[in-house]
Amino acid sequence: MTYENALKKLVSCGQEHLLAFYDELSDDSKAALLEQIDGTDFSIVDAFSCEEANAARGEISPLSALTVEEISEKEEEFRKAGLQAIQDGKVCAVLMAGGMGTRLGTAGPKGAYDIGITKPVYIFQRLVENLLDVARESGTWIRLFVMTSEFNDEPTRWFFEEHSYFGYRPDKVVFFKQDMAPTVGFDGKVLLERKDRISTSPNGNGGWFSSMIRAGLGSILEEEGIEWLNVFNVDNVLQRICNPEFVGATILSGCEAGAKVIRKAGPDEKVGVICKEDGRTAVVEYTEMTDEMRNAVDDSGEYLYNFGVISNYLFSFKGLMRGLDQQLPIHIARKKIACIDAEGKEVKAEEPNGCKFELFIFDLLRALEGCLPYEVVRECEFAPIKNKTGVDSLETARELCKKNGIEL
Ligand code: UTP
């Protein structure tokens, strides 16, 4: 992109200050900045000025789940259908590992975190071992896509290589980088990280599918006849991945998606809850729930909003392709962002000084035709590592691994 074209693009969205230091830069830095401007979609920034409208929700109503008891009654049927789909090569796994892992605060990729006690056991290893269980059961090497970000792509690839893909077949693993979004100050102006670089952050886990398609991986899905994508978080070390019962139940339900859910520990547990919004399946976040919703019960005293999502979904490829045309809601997070000021001086923020834009995975549900909420046993499938200590931490995850007979 030429300087003139970059200026034109920026003027059209009121961000021309991003070229303020252009004349001071070396030729290489000038080229890098122009390339970044060319590749950046500044339209996401508009979300800042219509935040309230964006956050508005439709009419929320309760949604129940296929319960553990109901699943166990039909387990064989579900298992058979799921195994068939896996053996036919119709199912793949997508690991979302593009997050920053700020709360855990590790130096490298979160998946490289060692949760072992007597021996090294890495988070990535735990997830691959869970997928290997199904590969063995089905006699099929399920394709595994790993989403990274600009911040952790190289170390993630290196880590898999260094550990021989934890026993998985290397040619079945494909890495791709997720898209980045510019960050803005509270005045709506995009921030500069350096004089030659726009400040960006990963565009949230809802960007996984569009990033995958932009990375050219749609052709693998099409060529291999993949119809279902099991997408999951990096941090839950107990979750089953592509397990045939879940795959089969979703396919047989006729829905375009399945969402693993857990029964909430109590009305105040801080998890997003599966629900209906204007008649379509959606997730309502803990912070969006009123006291009335939290405590609402049915005739038999069961909580109506009782099933929390664990961010493990099965999506139909066809449904996702159709949904690509729809803009997902943009969520705005106020954060401390390292940047430079108008004079080019470094700003070390003590308080939030700007916003990051994120898409959320559960917003994809609204574009799909139906979703099966599929209950899993919390103690067996939900051991997220979000924090250093306390709730959802290394300590709690280790305890749960022990209960499930996993040696650490
Ligand atoms: P979290 O919301 O827990 O965020 O991500 P995080 O970045 O891992 O951790 P914090 O909030 O900074 O402490 C849930 C899942 O979504 C992925 C994460 O890697 C994790 O698997 N994710 C999140 C992405 O892949 N990309 C993103 O932009 C954000």
Tab-separated table of C-alpha atoms and ligand atoms in Angstrom:
chain	number	residue	atom	x	y	z
A	1	MET	CA	0.000	0.000	0.000
A	2	THR	CA	1.296	3.454	-0.814
A	3	TYR	CA	1.429	6.293	1.702
A	4	GLU	CA	-1.294	8.143	-0.227
A	5	ASN	CA	-3.659	5.171	-0.153
A	6	ALA	CA	-2.984	4.558	3.523
A	7	LEU	CA	-3.752	8.199	4.288
A	8	LYS	CA	-6.955	8.004	2.280
A	9	LYS	CA	-8.060	4.860	4.140
A	10	LEU	CA	-7.300	6.442	7.508
A	11	VAL	CA	-8.934	9.799	6.737
A	12	SER	CA	-12.123	7.970	5.759
A	13	CYS	CA	-12.355	6.548	9.285
A	14	GLY	CA	-10.871	9.481	11.204
A	15	GLN	CA	-7.637	7.664	12.171
A	16	GLU	CA	-5.013	9.648	10.221
A	17	HIS	CA	-3.014	10.316	13.421
A	18	LEU	CA	-1.598	6.804	12.938
A	19	LEU	CA	0.767	8.305	10.347
A	20	ALA	CA	1.907	11.119	12.665
A	21	PHE	CA	5.434	9.721	13.025
A	22	TYR	CA	5.741	8.365	9.482
A	23	ASP	CA	8.444	10.828	8.371
A	24	GLU	CA	10.703	9.814	11.278
A	25	LEU	CA	10.671	6.102	10.354
A	26	SER	CA	13.243	4.016	8.486
A	27	ASP	CA	12.214	2.642	5.081
A	28	ASP	CA	11.577	-0.813	6.560
A	29	SER	CA	9.420	0.566	9.368
A	30	LYS	CA	7.477	2.721	6.906
A	31	ALA	CA	6.733	-0.356	4.804
A	32	ALA	CA	5.724	-2.384	7.873
A	33	LEU	CA	3.323	0.312	9.081
A	34	LEU	CA	1.732	0.705	5.636
A	35	GLU	CA	1.284	-3.059	5.414
A	36	GLN	CA	-0.365	-3.154	8.819
A	37	ILE	CA	-2.722	-0.305	7.872
A	38	ASP	CA	-3.584	-2.166	4.670
A	39	GLY	CA	-4.410	-5.352	6.588
A	40	THR	CA	-6.416	-3.715	9.398
A	41	ASP	CA	-10.190	-3.559	9.424
A	42	PHE	CA	-10.927	-0.293	11.200
A	43	SER	CA	-14.696	-0.715	10.969
A	44	ILE	CA	-14.671	-2.637	14.270
A	45	VAL	CA	-13.837	0.674	15.968
A	46	ASP	CA	-17.329	1.977	15.129
A	47	ALA	CA	-18.595	-0.402	17.804
A	48	PHE	CA	-17.170	2.031	20.363
A	49	SER	CA	-19.649	4.747	19.463
A	50	CYS	CA	-22.671	2.424	19.475
A	51	GLU	CA	-21.767	0.310	22.494
A	52	GLU	CA	-25.182	0.535	24.110
A	53	ALA	CA	-27.070	-0.446	20.965
A	54	ASN	CA	-24.665	-3.337	20.451
A	55	ALA	CA	-25.210	-4.656	23.975
A	56	ALA	CA	-29.009	-4.599	23.675
A	57	ARG	CA	-30.533	-8.056	23.996
A	58	GLY	CA	-33.697	-9.573	22.646
A	59	GLU	CA	-36.287	-11.383	24.732
A	60	ILE	CA	-34.554	-13.977	26.893
A	61	SER	CA	-36.356	-17.166	27.922
A	62	PRO	CA	-35.149	-20.390	29.611
A	63	LEU	CA	-33.802	-23.420	27.784
A	64	SER	CA	-33.306	-26.848	29.289
A	65	ALA	CA	-30.710	-29.445	28.333
A	66	LEU	CA	-30.506	-33.082	27.378
A	67	THR	CA	-29.679	-34.350	30.840
A	68	VAL	CA	-27.053	-36.859	31.912
A	69	GLU	CA	-29.836	-39.339	32.699
A	70	GLU	CA	-31.421	-38.925	29.257
A	71	ILE	CA	-28.031	-39.273	27.613
A	72	SER	CA	-27.214	-42.484	29.474
A	73	GLU	CA	-30.507	-44.047	28.316
A	74	LYS	CA	-29.546	-43.481	24.675
A	75	GLU	CA	-25.793	-43.729	25.052
A	76	GLU	CA	-25.330	-46.666	22.688
A	77	GLU	CA	-27.391	-45.052	19.947
A	78	PHE	CA	-25.500	-41.758	20.271
A	79	ARG	CA	-22.151	-43.501	20.437
A	80	LYS	CA	-22.809	-45.508	17.297
A	81	ALA	CA	-23.894	-42.448	15.287
A	82	GLY	CA	-20.930	-40.409	16.545
A	83	LEU	CA	-18.395	-43.149	15.836
A	84	GLN	CA	-19.754	-43.527	12.331
A	85	ALA	CA	-19.374	-39.801	11.626
A	86	ILE	CA	-15.841	-39.811	13.045
A	87	GLN	CA	-14.818	-42.875	11.070
A	88	ASP	CA	-16.273	-41.306	7.929
A	89	GLY	CA	-13.908	-38.363	8.501
A	90	LYS	CA	-16.772	-35.917	9.047
A	91	VAL	CA	-15.553	-34.546	12.383
A	92	CYS	CA	-12.567	-32.357	13.275
A	93	ALA	CA	-11.321	-30.672	16.432
A	94	VAL	CA	-10.458	-26.987	16.800
A	95	LEU	CA	-8.422	-25.857	19.791
A	96	MET	CA	-8.786	-22.168	20.585
A	97	ALA	CA	-5.435	-21.133	21.979
A	98	GLY	CA	-5.234	-17.536	20.806
A	99	GLY	CA	-6.027	-15.927	24.162
A	100	MET	CA	-3.583	-13.920	26.243
A	101	GLY	CA	-4.019	-15.940	29.451
A	102	THR	CA	-3.589	-12.742	31.456
A	103	ARG	CA	-5.150	-14.059	34.645
A	104	LEU	CA	-2.842	-17.067	34.819
A	105	GLY	CA	0.040	-14.809	33.867
A	106	THR	CA	2.390	-17.335	32.272
A	107	ALA	CA	5.195	-16.152	30.037
A	108	GLY	CA	4.497	-18.412	27.054
A	109	PRO	CA	1.356	-19.943	25.560
A	110	LYS	CA	-1.135	-21.060	28.197
A	111	GLY	CA	-1.123	-24.586	26.760
A	112	ALA	CA	2.590	-24.879	27.521
A	113	TYR	CA	1.851	-24.517	31.238
A	114	ASP	CA	3.057	-27.499	33.262
A	115	ILE	CA	0.366	-28.775	35.625
A	116	GLY	CA	2.313	-31.879	36.648
A	117	ILE	CA	3.262	-32.782	40.220
A	118	THR	CA	5.584	-35.775	39.921
A	119	LYS	CA	6.331	-35.316	36.207
A	120	PRO	CA	5.767	-32.664	33.570
A	121	VAL	CA	2.186	-32.699	32.257
A	122	TYR	CA	1.429	-29.770	29.969
A	123	ILE	CA	-2.041	-28.410	29.282
A	124	PHE	CA	-1.632	-29.089	25.543
A	125	GLN	CA	-0.592	-32.644	26.389
A	126	ARG	CA	-3.754	-33.225	28.478
A	127	LEU	CA	-5.944	-32.039	25.610
A	128	VAL	CA	-4.135	-34.130	23.006
A	129	GLU	CA	-4.353	-37.171	25.310
A	130	ASN	CA	-8.120	-36.668	25.508
A	131	LEU	CA	-8.361	-36.516	21.734
A	132	LEU	CA	-6.099	-39.558	21.445
A	133	ASP	CA	-8.628	-41.542	23.492
A	134	VAL	CA	-11.181	-41.019	20.728
A	135	ALA	CA	-8.613	-41.582	17.976
A	136	ARG	CA	-7.921	-45.000	19.548
A	137	GLU	CA	-11.575	-45.838	20.126
A	138	SER	CA	-12.534	-44.944	16.555
A	139	GLY	CA	-9.338	-46.031	14.846
A	140	THR	CA	-9.329	-42.606	13.162
A	141	TRP	CA	-6.846	-39.729	13.235
A	142	ILE	CA	-9.168	-36.783	13.705
A	143	ARG	CA	-7.892	-33.587	12.117
A	144	LEU	CA	-6.825	-31.085	14.797
A	145	PHE	CA	-6.712	-27.358	14.062
A	146	VAL	CA	-4.931	-25.145	16.571
A	147	MET	CA	-5.738	-21.447	16.641
A	148	THR	CA	-2.922	-19.239	17.875
A	149	SER	CA	-2.437	-15.473	17.807
A	150	GLU	CA	0.349	-13.184	16.660
A	151	PHE	CA	1.594	-13.217	20.259
A	152	ASN	CA	1.974	-16.964	20.699
A	153	ASP	CA	2.026	-18.556	17.254
A	154	GLU	CA	5.726	-19.383	17.029
A	155	PRO	CA	6.164	-20.648	20.593
A	156	THR	CA	3.021	-22.785	20.233
A	157	ARG	CA	4.248	-24.457	17.045
A	158	TRP	CA	7.662	-24.914	18.596
A	159	PHE	CA	6.174	-26.492	21.723
A	160	PHE	CA	4.217	-29.083	19.762
A	161	GLU	CA	7.294	-29.859	17.661
A	162	GLU	CA	9.563	-30.085	20.715
A	163	HIS	CA	7.180	-32.554	22.377
A	164	SER	CA	6.589	-34.673	19.267
A	165	TYR	CA	2.977	-33.508	19.109
A	166	PHE	CA	2.341	-35.384	22.368
A	167	GLY	CA	1.906	-38.577	20.395
A	168	TYR	CA	-0.458	-37.160	17.785
A	169	ARG	CA	0.231	-37.494	14.058
A	170	PRO	CA	1.999	-34.246	13.060
A	171	ASP	CA	0.482	-34.201	9.578
A	172	LYS	CA	-2.973	-34.176	11.159
A	173	VAL	CA	-2.288	-30.956	13.064
A	174	VAL	CA	-2.750	-27.563	11.383
A	175	PHE	CA	-1.971	-24.242	13.065
A	176	PHE	CA	-3.540	-20.949	12.080
A	177	LYS	CA	-3.376	-17.449	13.470
A	178	GLN	CA	-6.476	-15.642	14.559
A	179	ASP	CA	-7.256	-12.150	13.319
A	180	MET	CA	-6.256	-9.157	15.391
A	181	ALA	CA	-8.331	-6.050	16.108
A	182	PRO	CA	-6.997	-2.534	16.713
A	183	THR	CA	-7.311	-1.124	20.232
A	184	VAL	CA	-8.606	2.394	20.925
A	185	GLY	CA	-8.293	5.103	23.565
A	186	PHE	CA	-11.427	6.380	25.242
A	187	ASP	CA	-11.577	9.150	22.610
A	188	GLY	CA	-12.200	6.528	19.922
A	189	LYS	CA	-8.743	7.001	18.376
A	190	VAL	CA	-6.773	3.871	17.535
A	191	LEU	CA	-3.661	3.540	19.707
A	192	LEU	CA	-0.096	3.195	18.492
A	193	GLU	CA	2.014	0.590	20.239
A	194	ARG	CA	5.129	2.150	18.697
A	195	LYS	CA	5.691	4.855	16.130
A	196	ASP	CA	5.642	2.189	13.433
A	197	ARG	CA	3.029	-0.183	14.849
A	198	ILE	CA	-0.688	-0.005	15.578
A	199	SER	CA	-1.685	-1.507	18.916
A	200	THR	CA	-3.766	-4.629	18.348
A	201	SER	CA	-5.130	-7.550	20.333
A	202	PRO	CA	-6.647	-10.919	19.357
A	203	ASN	CA	-10.245	-10.345	18.222
A	204	GLY	CA	-11.777	-12.763	20.727
A	205	ASN	CA	-12.612	-16.449	20.487
A	206	GLY	CA	-15.693	-15.667	18.366
A	207	GLY	CA	-13.272	-14.846	15.571
A	208	TRP	CA	-12.113	-18.462	15.299
A	209	PHE	CA	-14.133	-19.481	12.256
A	210	SER	CA	-13.687	-16.354	10.150
A	211	SER	CA	-9.947	-16.476	10.979
A	212	MET	CA	-9.834	-20.113	9.924
A	213	ILE	CA	-11.516	-19.350	6.618
A	214	ARG	CA	-9.322	-16.284	6.016
A	215	ALA	CA	-6.289	-18.500	6.639
A	216	GLY	CA	-7.446	-20.638	3.689
A	217	LEU	CA	-8.391	-23.708	5.738
A	218	GLY	CA	-11.894	-23.972	4.291
A	219	SER	CA	-10.330	-25.958	1.461
A	220	ILE	CA	-9.125	-28.664	3.892
A	221	LEU	CA	-12.615	-28.918	5.367
A	222	GLU	CA	-14.164	-29.207	1.930
A	223	GLU	CA	-11.611	-31.604	0.455
A	224	GLU	CA	-11.772	-33.919	3.455
A	225	GLY	CA	-15.567	-33.810	3.660
A	226	ILE	CA	-15.548	-32.449	7.222
A	227	GLU	CA	-19.080	-31.556	8.311
A	228	TRP	CA	-18.701	-30.997	12.052
A	229	LEU	CA	-16.201	-28.934	14.047
A	230	ASN	CA	-15.727	-29.550	17.772
A	231	VAL	CA	-14.343	-26.286	19.115
A	232	PHE	CA	-12.955	-26.021	22.632
A	233	ASN	CA	-10.981	-23.854	25.064
A	234	VAL	CA	-7.349	-24.424	25.860
A	235	ASP	CA	-7.840	-24.174	29.601
A	236	ASN	CA	-10.201	-27.053	30.467
A	237	VAL	CA	-7.895	-30.003	31.064
A	238	LEU	CA	-10.651	-32.586	31.616
A	239	GLN	CA	-13.018	-31.947	28.723
A	240	ARG	CA	-13.715	-34.761	26.294
A	241	ILE	CA	-13.010	-33.782	22.713
A	242	CYS	CA	-14.973	-35.220	19.772
A	243	ASN	CA	-16.385	-37.890	22.065
A	244	PRO	CA	-18.758	-40.003	19.977
A	245	GLU	CA	-21.754	-39.650	22.342
A	246	PHE	CA	-21.741	-35.855	22.064
A	247	VAL	CA	-21.156	-35.942	18.317
A	248	GLY	CA	-23.883	-38.547	17.786
A	249	ALA	CA	-26.442	-36.838	20.027
A	250	THR	CA	-25.962	-33.542	18.189
A	251	ILE	CA	-26.214	-35.094	14.742
A	252	LEU	CA	-29.304	-37.120	15.664
A	253	SER	CA	-30.955	-34.045	17.204
A	254	GLY	CA	-31.105	-32.424	13.773
A	255	CYS	CA	-29.613	-29.228	15.231
A	256	GLU	CA	-26.741	-27.377	13.596
A	257	ALA	CA	-24.880	-27.124	16.905
A	258	GLY	CA	-24.350	-28.853	20.211
A	259	ALA	CA	-23.142	-27.115	23.376
A	260	LYS	CA	-21.748	-28.943	26.364
A	261	VAL	CA	-23.297	-27.577	29.533
A	262	ILE	CA	-23.001	-28.229	33.247
A	263	ARG	CA	-25.646	-27.938	35.923
A	264	LYS	CA	-24.899	-24.746	37.811
A	265	ALA	CA	-23.521	-25.195	41.320
A	266	GLY	CA	-26.081	-22.620	42.477
A	267	PRO	CA	-27.999	-19.634	41.100
A	268	ASP	CA	-25.073	-17.302	41.748
A	269	GLU	CA	-22.352	-19.275	39.984
A	270	LYS	CA	-20.559	-16.961	37.569
A	271	VAL	CA	-21.026	-18.777	34.283
A	272	GLY	CA	-22.788	-17.930	31.037
A	273	VAL	CA	-26.112	-19.724	30.833
A	274	ILE	CA	-27.707	-21.319	27.788
A	275	CYS	CA	-31.069	-19.775	26.964
A	276	LYS	CA	-33.324	-18.655	24.140
A	277	GLU	CA	-33.156	-15.135	22.794
A	278	ASP	CA	-36.032	-14.148	20.530
A	279	GLY	CA	-36.625	-17.850	20.012
A	280	ARG	CA	-33.034	-18.724	19.006
A	281	THR	CA	-30.436	-20.465	21.148
A	282	ALA	CA	-28.096	-18.006	22.848
A	283	VAL	CA	-25.988	-17.533	25.956
A	284	VAL	CA	-26.692	-14.933	28.585
A	285	GLU	CA	-23.669	-13.866	30.569
A	286	TYR	CA	-23.667	-13.897	34.356
A	287	THR	CA	-23.347	-10.119	34.444
A	288	GLU	CA	-26.408	-9.708	32.234
A	289	MET	CA	-28.694	-11.777	34.448
A	290	THR	CA	-31.091	-10.063	36.790
A	291	ASP	CA	-31.707	-11.459	40.290
A	292	GLU	CA	-35.154	-12.428	39.107
A	293	MET	CA	-33.708	-14.545	36.296
A	294	ARG	CA	-31.099	-16.143	38.523
A	295	ASN	CA	-33.650	-17.246	41.055
A	296	ALA	CA	-36.525	-18.146	38.719
A	297	VAL	CA	-37.782	-21.719	39.273
A	298	ASP	CA	-40.265	-24.017	37.545
A	299	ASP	CA	-43.225	-25.813	39.188
A	300	SER	CA	-40.980	-28.488	40.651
A	301	GLY	CA	-38.569	-25.959	42.122
A	302	GLU	CA	-35.795	-26.451	39.527
A	303	TYR	CA	-33.921	-23.314	38.495
A	304	LEU	CA	-34.991	-22.237	35.009
A	305	TYR	CA	-31.582	-20.855	33.998
A	306	ASN	CA	-29.665	-23.811	35.287
A	307	PHE	CA	-27.200	-24.882	32.600
A	308	GLY	CA	-23.864	-23.122	32.209
A	309	VAL	CA	-21.770	-23.390	29.048
A	310	ILE	CA	-18.214	-24.748	29.258
A	311	SER	CA	-17.131	-23.462	25.841
A	312	ASN	CA	-17.043	-26.823	24.110
A	313	TYR	CA	-19.251	-26.742	21.025
A	314	LEU	CA	-19.958	-28.848	17.997
A	315	PHE	CA	-20.831	-26.734	14.962
A	316	SER	CA	-22.012	-27.696	11.518
A	317	PHE	CA	-19.656	-26.463	8.801
A	318	LYS	CA	-22.593	-25.620	6.555
A	319	GLY	CA	-24.258	-23.544	9.266
A	320	LEU	CA	-21.039	-21.693	10.057
A	321	MET	CA	-20.501	-20.855	6.382
A	322	ARG	CA	-23.976	-19.374	6.210
A	323	GLY	CA	-23.336	-17.417	9.414
A	324	LEU	CA	-20.149	-15.865	8.026
A	325	ASP	CA	-22.221	-13.123	6.424
A	326	GLN	CA	-23.646	-12.056	9.749
A	327	GLN	CA	-21.793	-9.546	11.899
A	328	LEU	CA	-21.378	-10.853	15.431
A	329	PRO	CA	-21.952	-8.451	18.315
A	330	ILE	CA	-18.729	-6.707	19.269
A	331	HIS	CA	-17.924	-6.791	22.971
A	332	ILE	CA	-15.832	-3.986	24.409
A	333	ALA	CA	-13.386	-4.560	27.266
A	334	ARG	CA	-11.767	-1.639	29.070
A	335	LYS	CA	-8.126	-2.534	29.738
A	336	LYS	CA	-4.701	-1.164	30.573
A	337	ILE	CA	-3.006	-0.898	27.197
A	338	ALA	CA	0.689	-0.156	26.683
A	339	CYS	CA	0.986	2.498	23.962
A	340	ILE	CA	2.614	5.797	23.009
A	341	ASP	CA	1.048	9.236	23.367
A	342	ALA	CA	0.718	12.053	20.809
A	343	GLU	CA	4.323	13.108	21.524
A	344	GLY	CA	5.577	9.571	20.947
A	345	LYS	CA	6.296	8.952	24.644
A	346	GLU	CA	5.629	5.540	26.167
A	347	VAL	CA	2.483	5.282	28.318
A	348	LYS	CA	2.520	2.744	31.138
A	349	ALA	CA	-1.111	2.636	32.167
A	350	GLU	CA	-1.916	2.207	35.867
A	351	GLU	CA	-5.651	2.281	35.167
A	352	PRO	CA	-7.627	1.160	32.112
A	353	ASN	CA	-6.827	3.653	29.370
A	354	GLY	CA	-8.452	2.079	26.347
A	355	CYS	CA	-10.634	-0.606	24.860
A	356	LYS	CA	-10.162	-3.947	23.201
A	357	PHE	CA	-12.760	-5.371	20.836
A	358	GLU	CA	-13.744	-8.991	21.117
A	359	LEU	CA	-16.136	-11.409	19.465
A	360	PHE	CA	-17.497	-14.226	21.638
A	361	ILE	CA	-17.871	-17.793	20.458
A	362	PHE	CA	-21.350	-18.271	21.857
A	363	ASP	CA	-22.712	-15.470	19.670
A	364	LEU	CA	-22.222	-17.822	16.725
A	365	LEU	CA	-25.093	-19.925	18.062
A	366	ARG	CA	-27.650	-17.339	17.075
A	367	ALA	CA	-26.777	-17.762	13.394
A	368	LEU	CA	-27.294	-21.525	13.441
A	369	GLU	CA	-30.464	-23.530	13.149
A	370	GLY	CA	-30.923	-25.048	16.589
A	371	CYS	CA	-28.481	-26.073	19.273
A	372	LEU	CA	-28.593	-29.120	21.520
A	373	PRO	CA	-27.559	-28.264	25.087
A	374	TYR	CA	-25.830	-31.489	26.183
A	375	GLU	CA	-25.252	-31.960	29.902
A	376	VAL	CA	-21.912	-33.307	31.081
A	377	VAL	CA	-20.923	-34.230	34.614
A	378	ARG	CA	-19.109	-31.239	36.018
A	379	GLU	CA	-16.562	-33.218	38.063
A	380	CYS	CA	-15.642	-35.303	35.013
A	381	GLU	CA	-15.433	-32.681	32.285
A	382	PHE	CA	-14.928	-29.265	33.752
A	383	ALA	CA	-11.536	-28.330	35.152
A	384	PRO	CA	-10.667	-24.908	33.747
A	385	ILE	CA	-7.417	-23.208	34.671
A	386	LYS	CA	-8.079	-19.481	34.557
A	387	ASN	CA	-6.398	-18.181	37.714
A	388	LYS	CA	-3.201	-18.785	39.660
A	389	THR	CA	-5.062	-19.694	42.826
A	390	GLY	CA	-8.600	-20.060	44.133
A	391	VAL	CA	-11.563	-20.684	41.848
A	392	ASP	CA	-10.796	-22.319	38.473
A	393	SER	CA	-7.098	-22.505	39.192
A	394	LEU	CA	-4.212	-24.938	38.983
A	395	GLU	CA	-5.099	-26.223	42.474
A	396	THR	CA	-8.735	-26.982	41.630
A	397	ALA	CA	-7.819	-28.555	38.287
A	398	ARG	CA	-5.191	-30.797	39.905
A	399	GLU	CA	-7.708	-31.958	42.467
A	400	LEU	CA	-10.231	-32.811	39.740
A	401	CYS	CA	-7.612	-34.654	37.664
A	402	LYS	CA	-6.814	-36.738	40.741
A	403	LYS	CA	-10.487	-37.589	41.237
A	404	ASN	CA	-10.621	-38.745	37.612
A	405	GLY	CA	-7.585	-40.980	38.033
A	406	ILE	CA	-5.287	-38.851	35.877
A	407	GLU	CA	-1.721	-39.088	37.040
A	408	LEU	CA	0.072	-35.783	37.340
B	1	UTP	P1	-10.576	-16.592	28.095
B	1	UTP	O1	-11.780	-15.752	27.967
B	1	UTP	O2	-10.445	-17.394	29.323
B	1	UTP	O3	-9.312	-15.659	27.891
B	1	UTP	O4	-10.487	-17.517	26.818
B	1	UTP	P2	-7.762	-15.958	28.008
B	1	UTP	O5	-7.116	-15.020	27.072
B	1	UTP	O6	-7.403	-17.401	27.837
B	1	UTP	O7	-7.414	-15.573	29.496
B	1	UTP	P3	-7.472	-14.158	30.226
B	1	UTP	O8	-8.903	-13.681	30.203
B	1	UTP	O9	-6.543	-13.220	29.486
B	1	UTP	O10	-6.994	-14.469	31.615
B	1	UTP	C1	-11.274	-18.651	26.632
B	1	UTP	C2	-10.681	-19.424	25.468
B	1	UTP	O11	-10.726	-18.649	24.269
B	1	UTP	C3	-9.426	-18.558	23.714
B	1	UTP	C4	-8.474	-18.777	24.861
B	1	UTP	O12	-7.215	-19.199	24.396
B	1	UTP	C5	-9.225	-19.846	25.646
B	1	UTP	O13	-9.068	-21.089	25.066
B	1	UTP	N1	-9.279	-17.216	23.105
B	1	UTP	C6	-9.632	-16.115	23.801
B	1	UTP	C7	-8.794	-17.150	21.837
B	1	UTP	O14	-8.441	-18.161	21.214
B	1	UTP	N2	-8.679	-15.914	21.283
B	1	UTP	C8	-9.035	-14.778	21.924
B	1	UTP	O15	-8.913	-13.681	21.350
B	1	UTP	C9	-9.526	-14.891	23.220
